[in-house]
mmCIF file of C-alpha atoms and ligand atoms in Angstrom:
data_model
loop_
_atom_site.group_PDB
_atom_site.id
_atom_site.type_symbol
_atom_site.label_atom_id
_atom_site.label_comp_id
_atom_site.label_asym_id
_atom_site.label_seq_id
_atom_site.Cartn_x
_atom_site.Cartn_y
_atom_site.Cartn_z
ATOM 1 C CA MET A 252 111.077 103.972 78.625
ATOM 2 C CA PRO A 253 108.901 106.539 76.845
ATOM 3 C CA GLU A 254 105.571 105.831 75.158
ATOM 4 C CA ILE A 255 106.388 105.145 71.499
ATOM 5 C CA THR A 256 104.610 106.926 69.265
ATOM 6 C CA ARG A 257 104.312 105.524 64.944
ATOM 7 C CA LEU A 258 103.452 108.586 63.303
ATOM 8 C CA VAL A 259 100.903 107.863 60.569
ATOM 9 C CA PRO A 260 101.260 110.485 56.942
ATOM 10 C CA LYS A 261 98.054 111.809 56.669
ATOM 11 C CA GLU A 262 98.646 111.034 52.657
ATOM 12 C CA LYS A 263 100.765 108.220 51.453
ATOM 13 C CA LYS A 264 103.115 109.319 49.156
ATOM 14 C CA GLY A 265 105.398 107.069 46.549
ATOM 15 C CA LEU A 266 109.280 108.625 46.421
ATOM 16 C CA ILE A 267 111.596 109.086 44.039
ATOM 17 C CA VAL A 268 115.233 109.274 45.921
ATOM 18 C CA VAL A 269 118.518 109.580 45.089
ATOM 19 C CA ILE A 270 121.734 108.660 46.616
ATOM 20 C CA THR A 271 124.643 110.099 44.587
ATOM 21 C CA GLY A 272 128.469 111.286 45.218
ATOM 22 C CA ASN A 273 131.703 110.281 45.116
ATOM 23 C CA GLY A 274 131.892 109.126 49.198
ATOM 24 C CA LYS A 275 131.822 105.759 50.988
ATOM 25 C CA GLY A 276 128.262 105.464 51.829
ATOM 26 C CA LYS A 277 125.174 105.331 48.910
ATOM 27 C CA THR A 278 124.473 101.350 49.019
ATOM 28 C CA THR A 279 124.845 100.970 52.430
ATOM 29 C CA SER A 280 122.411 104.086 52.628
ATOM 30 C CA ALA A 281 120.135 102.667 50.028
ATOM 31 C CA LEU A 282 120.655 98.927 52.665
ATOM 32 C CA GLY A 283 119.184 101.389 55.505
ATOM 33 C CA ILE A 284 116.370 102.133 53.701
ATOM 34 C CA ALA A 285 115.254 98.387 53.501
ATOM 35 C CA VAL A 286 116.271 98.081 57.395
ATOM 36 C CA ARG A 287 114.261 100.472 57.811
ATOM 37 C CA ALA A 288 111.036 99.295 55.844
ATOM 38 C CA CYS A 289 111.754 95.780 57.356
ATOM 39 C CA GLY A 290 110.604 97.449 60.356
ATOM 40 C CA HIS A 291 106.986 98.372 58.988
ATOM 41 C CA ASP A 292 106.164 95.021 57.030
ATOM 42 C CA MET A 293 107.007 96.835 53.934
ATOM 43 C CA ARG A 294 107.948 94.931 50.505
ATOM 44 C CA VAL A 295 111.408 95.870 49.356
ATOM 45 C CA SER A 296 113.059 94.593 46.321
ATOM 46 C CA ILE A 297 116.561 95.505 46.077
ATOM 47 C CA ILE A 298 119.008 95.342 41.976
ATOM 48 C CA GLN A 299 122.224 95.653 41.829
ATOM 49 C CA PHE A 300 123.698 96.871 38.622
ATOM 50 C CA MET A 301 127.386 95.312 37.580
ATOM 51 C CA LYS A 302 127.285 93.525 41.009
ATOM 52 C CA GLY A 303 128.176 89.969 41.216
ATOM 53 C CA ASP A 304 131.650 89.198 40.890
ATOM 54 C CA LEU A 305 132.877 90.301 44.091
ATOM 55 C CA TYR A 306 130.683 88.846 48.017
ATOM 56 C CA ALA A 307 129.061 91.819 49.937
ATOM 57 C CA GLY A 308 128.366 90.678 53.066
ATOM 58 C CA GLU A 309 124.149 91.826 52.324
ATOM 59 C CA TRP A 310 123.874 89.502 49.532
ATOM 60 C CA ASP A 311 123.393 87.133 52.941
ATOM 61 C CA GLY A 312 122.091 89.735 55.620
ATOM 62 C CA ILE A 313 119.004 90.045 53.978
ATOM 63 C CA LYS A 314 118.635 86.425 53.688
ATOM 64 C CA LYS A 315 119.262 86.227 57.745
ATOM 65 C CA MET A 316 116.620 89.261 58.272
ATOM 66 C CA ASP A 317 113.092 87.925 59.038
ATOM 67 C CA CYS A 318 111.684 90.818 56.264
ATOM 68 C CA LYS A 319 110.318 91.072 52.274
ATOM 69 C CA VAL A 320 112.882 92.480 51.520
ATOM 70 C CA GLU A 321 115.084 90.401 48.278
ATOM 71 C CA LEU A 322 118.359 91.532 46.753
ATOM 72 C CA ILE A 323 118.889 90.158 43.787
ATOM 73 C CA PRO A 324 123.013 90.869 42.176
ATOM 74 C CA THR A 325 123.664 91.597 38.691
ATOM 75 C CA GLY A 326 126.238 92.244 36.278
ATOM 76 C CA LYS A 327 130.025 91.369 36.551
ATOM 77 C CA GLY A 328 131.255 93.860 38.375
ATOM 78 C CA PHE A 329 132.172 97.635 38.163
ATOM 79 C CA CYS A 330 132.840 97.780 33.967
ATOM 80 C CA GLY A 331 136.455 99.996 33.289
ATOM 81 C CA ILE A 332 137.738 99.107 36.696
ATOM 82 C CA GLN A 333 141.163 97.935 36.203
ATOM 83 C CA GLY A 334 140.833 94.011 36.369
ATOM 84 C CA ASN A 335 137.916 93.124 35.264
ATOM 85 C CA PRO A 336 137.939 91.522 31.955
ATOM 86 C CA TYR A 337 135.143 91.359 30.618
ATOM 87 C CA PRO A 338 133.788 93.733 27.896
ATOM 88 C CA HIS A 339 131.488 97.109 27.341
ATOM 89 C CA GLU A 340 129.172 95.236 25.248
ATOM 90 C CA GLU A 341 128.263 92.503 27.805
ATOM 91 C CA HIS A 342 128.200 94.801 31.027
ATOM 92 C CA ARG A 343 125.677 96.357 28.827
ATOM 93 C CA LYS A 344 123.208 93.463 27.867
ATOM 94 C CA ASN A 345 123.629 92.421 32.084
ATOM 95 C CA ALA A 346 121.919 96.252 32.493
ATOM 96 C CA GLN A 347 119.688 95.637 30.325
ATOM 97 C CA ASP A 348 118.424 92.308 31.317
ATOM 98 C CA ALA A 349 118.350 94.328 35.441
ATOM 99 C CA ILE A 350 116.171 96.935 33.896
ATOM 100 C CA GLN A 351 114.268 94.644 32.231
ATOM 101 C CA LEU A 352 114.182 92.949 35.893
ATOM 102 C CA ALA A 353 113.572 96.031 36.756
ATOM 103 C CA CYS A 354 110.253 96.890 35.073
ATOM 104 C CA GLN A 355 108.724 93.646 36.173
ATOM 105 C CA LYS A 356 109.576 94.325 39.359
ATOM 106 C CA MET A 357 107.706 97.447 39.168
ATOM 107 C CA GLU A 358 105.128 96.332 37.353
ATOM 108 C CA SER A 359 104.053 93.643 39.624
ATOM 109 C CA GLY A 360 102.838 94.910 42.276
ATOM 110 C CA ARG A 361 103.957 93.408 44.759
ATOM 111 C CA PHE A 362 106.575 95.499 46.314
ATOM 112 C CA ASP A 363 106.126 98.959 48.243
ATOM 113 C CA ILE A 364 109.851 99.987 47.166
ATOM 114 C CA LEU A 365 112.684 99.397 44.519
ATOM 115 C CA ILE A 366 116.140 100.183 44.821
ATOM 116 C CA LEU A 367 118.259 100.349 42.462
ATOM 117 C CA ASP A 368 121.676 100.299 43.376
ATOM 118 C CA GLU A 369 124.430 101.370 41.205
ATOM 119 C CA ILE A 370 122.118 102.596 38.687
ATOM 120 C CA ASN A 371 123.411 106.662 38.123
ATOM 121 C CA ASN A 372 126.537 104.159 37.189
ATOM 122 C CA ALA A 373 125.090 102.340 34.445
ATOM 123 C CA LEU A 374 123.609 104.850 33.219
ATOM 124 C CA LYS A 375 127.444 107.318 33.050
ATOM 125 C CA LEU A 376 128.931 105.034 31.472
ATOM 126 C CA ARG A 377 126.123 103.658 29.051
ATOM 127 C CA LEU A 378 125.225 100.360 29.877
ATOM 128 C CA VAL A 379 121.705 101.159 31.219
ATOM 129 C CA ASP A 380 119.972 104.904 28.344
ATOM 130 C CA LEU A 381 118.210 107.514 30.133
ATOM 131 C CA GLU A 382 114.983 107.535 28.237
ATOM 132 C CA GLN A 383 115.198 104.099 29.958
ATOM 133 C CA VAL A 384 115.575 105.622 33.776
ATOM 134 C CA LEU A 385 113.326 107.894 33.078
ATOM 135 C CA GLU A 386 110.343 106.057 31.419
ATOM 136 C CA ILE A 387 110.979 103.781 35.184
ATOM 137 C CA ILE A 388 110.733 106.984 36.312
ATOM 138 C CA GLN A 389 107.363 107.840 34.593
ATOM 139 C CA ARG A 390 105.831 104.724 34.820
ATOM 140 C CA LYS A 391 106.743 104.432 38.948
ATOM 141 C CA PRO A 392 102.799 103.363 40.617
ATOM 142 C CA PRO A 393 102.600 106.214 42.792
ATOM 143 C CA LEU A 394 102.642 104.987 45.981
ATOM 144 C CA MET A 395 105.720 103.038 45.161
ATOM 145 C CA HIS A 396 108.754 104.355 46.593
ATOM 146 C CA LEU A 397 112.004 104.285 44.370
ATOM 147 C CA VAL A 398 115.886 104.773 45.060
ATOM 148 C CA LEU A 399 118.221 105.254 42.677
ATOM 149 C CA THR A 400 121.916 105.212 43.708
ATOM 150 C CA GLY A 401 125.861 105.802 42.619
ATOM 151 C CA ARG A 402 127.864 108.467 41.403
ATOM 152 C CA ASP A 403 127.634 111.208 38.981
ATOM 153 C CA ALA A 404 123.864 110.777 38.886
ATOM 154 C CA HIS A 405 121.765 112.727 35.302
ATOM 155 C CA PRO A 406 121.333 116.416 35.925
ATOM 156 C CA GLU A 407 117.584 115.190 34.473
ATOM 157 C CA ILE A 408 117.044 112.326 36.915
ATOM 158 C CA ILE A 409 118.434 114.811 39.631
ATOM 159 C CA GLU A 410 115.439 117.407 38.178
ATOM 160 C CA SER A 411 112.561 114.226 38.682
ATOM 161 C CA ALA A 412 113.460 113.472 42.142
ATOM 162 C CA ASP A 413 111.692 114.439 45.513
ATOM 163 C CA THR A 414 114.730 113.969 47.188
ATOM 164 C CA VAL A 415 118.223 113.883 46.108
ATOM 165 C CA SER A 416 121.604 113.589 48.388
ATOM 166 C CA GLU A 417 125.126 113.898 47.429
ATOM 167 C CA ILE A 418 127.437 111.782 49.632
ATOM 168 C CA ASN A 419 130.731 113.775 49.749
ATOM 169 C CA GLU A 420 134.221 112.708 49.892
ATOM 170 C CA ILE A 421 135.969 114.170 53.370
ATOM 171 C CA LYS A 422 138.196 111.222 53.911
ATOM 172 C CA HIS A 423 138.578 107.548 52.680
ATOM 173 C CA ALA A 424 140.748 104.512 53.897
ATOM 174 C CA TYR A 425 141.610 103.539 50.438
ATOM 175 C CA ARG A 426 143.568 107.170 49.968
ATOM 176 C CA LYS A 427 145.711 106.201 52.932
ATOM 177 C CA GLU A 428 145.287 102.415 50.300
ATOM 178 C CA ILE A 429 143.794 100.473 53.738
ATOM 179 C CA GLU A 430 142.077 97.645 52.003
ATOM 180 C CA PRO A 431 138.322 97.002 51.693
ATOM 181 C CA GLN A 432 137.004 96.230 55.326
ATOM 182 C CA PRO A 433 133.721 93.217 56.116
ATOM 183 C CA GLY A 434 130.954 95.239 57.142
ATOM 184 C CA ILE A 435 132.250 98.380 56.647
ATOM 185 C CA ASP A 436 133.176 98.248 52.753
ATOM 186 C CA TYR A 437 131.470 95.349 51.644
HETATM 187 P P1 ATP B 1377 129.353 101.605 50.237
HETATM 188 O O1 ATP B 1377 128.391 100.596 49.314
HETATM 189 O O2 ATP B 1377 130.429 101.560 51.274
HETATM 190 O O3 ATP B 1377 128.049 103.065 50.464
HETATM 191 P P2 ATP B 1377 128.993 103.292 48.081
HETATM 192 O O4 ATP B 1377 127.980 102.791 47.268
HETATM 193 O O5 ATP B 1377 129.195 104.774 48.567
HETATM 194 O O6 ATP B 1377 130.009 103.170 49.137
HETATM 195 P P3 ATP B 1377 130.449 102.825 45.645
HETATM 196 O O7 ATP B 1377 130.483 104.073 44.447
HETATM 197 O O8 ATP B 1377 129.146 101.769 45.209
HETATM 198 O O9 ATP B 1377 130.500 104.019 46.728
HETATM 199 O O10 ATP B 1377 131.992 102.672 45.753
HETATM 200 C C1 ATP B 1377 132.108 100.594 46.113
HETATM 201 C C2 ATP B 1377 133.043 100.645 46.874
HETATM 202 O O11 ATP B 1377 134.030 101.330 46.935
HETATM 203 C C3 ATP B 1377 133.559 100.138 48.523
HETATM 204 O O12 ATP B 1377 133.638 99.251 49.116
HETATM 205 C C4 ATP B 1377 132.955 101.941 49.261
HETATM 206 O O13 ATP B 1377 133.887 101.412 50.606
HETATM 207 C C5 ATP B 1377 134.468 101.904 48.323
HETATM 208 N N1 ATP B 1377 134.628 103.465 48.180
HETATM 209 C C6 ATP B 1377 133.632 104.453 48.213
HETATM 210 N N2 ATP B 1377 133.672 105.661 48.021
HETATM 211 C C7 ATP B 1377 135.263 105.732 47.652
HETATM 212 C C8 ATP B 1377 136.099 106.756 47.680
HETATM 213 N N3 ATP B 1377 135.748 107.980 47.175
HETATM 214 N N4 ATP B 1377 137.377 106.088 47.179
HETATM 215 C C9 ATP B 1377 137.553 104.970 47.349
HETATM 216 N N5 ATP B 1377 136.554 103.562 46.772
HETATM 217 C C10 ATP B 1377 135.736 104.461 47.669
HETATM 218 MG MG1 MG B 1378 127.441 101.482 46.119
#
């Protein structure tokens, strides 16, 4: 084993990271950030928008990790998707509660990283307003990292971010009518 060097930035800065695009891997990428942060003993809060109806392994996976990462699924599943029975107003109410929760987490000063999973979709579906997301970005504590995931990221959010990745679909098993698989898809 080589000697391990631990880099320390000369100047610490809280980044705004956007992970968007129509390919698979946005939420898993954000969860990867949480795993990495755990190694640095950093405190992470993950708020998932429009989730809560379909079990995902990360809900328990995070609890099993010996870390300062919390994950809070909110909502009642994907608004507008076939088979989702809840009206838009109910999805909006849930997403509005999630925004308030995100503000509380951010203002508590208790977290080094705040991850808002699927917030881009929530904005696209008008469950939250652009002004609300921009306000979170503006009020972000200088050292806290903010990660925003989901398809169709708004141009103004992309503009405000430091790092933006667009995950493009080259292939997805879904196209071959392969069902979502645990560990990979949820
Ligand atoms: P993951 O949660 O696997 O990282 P994601 O966050 O990039 O995926 P979402 O748009 O949140 O993608 O979709 C969540 C679910 O839909 C996942 O089970 C994922 O495998 C699946 N999915 C992602 N991209 C596609 C696609 N292009 N076509 C069909 N299903 C997809
Ligand atoms: Mg996702």
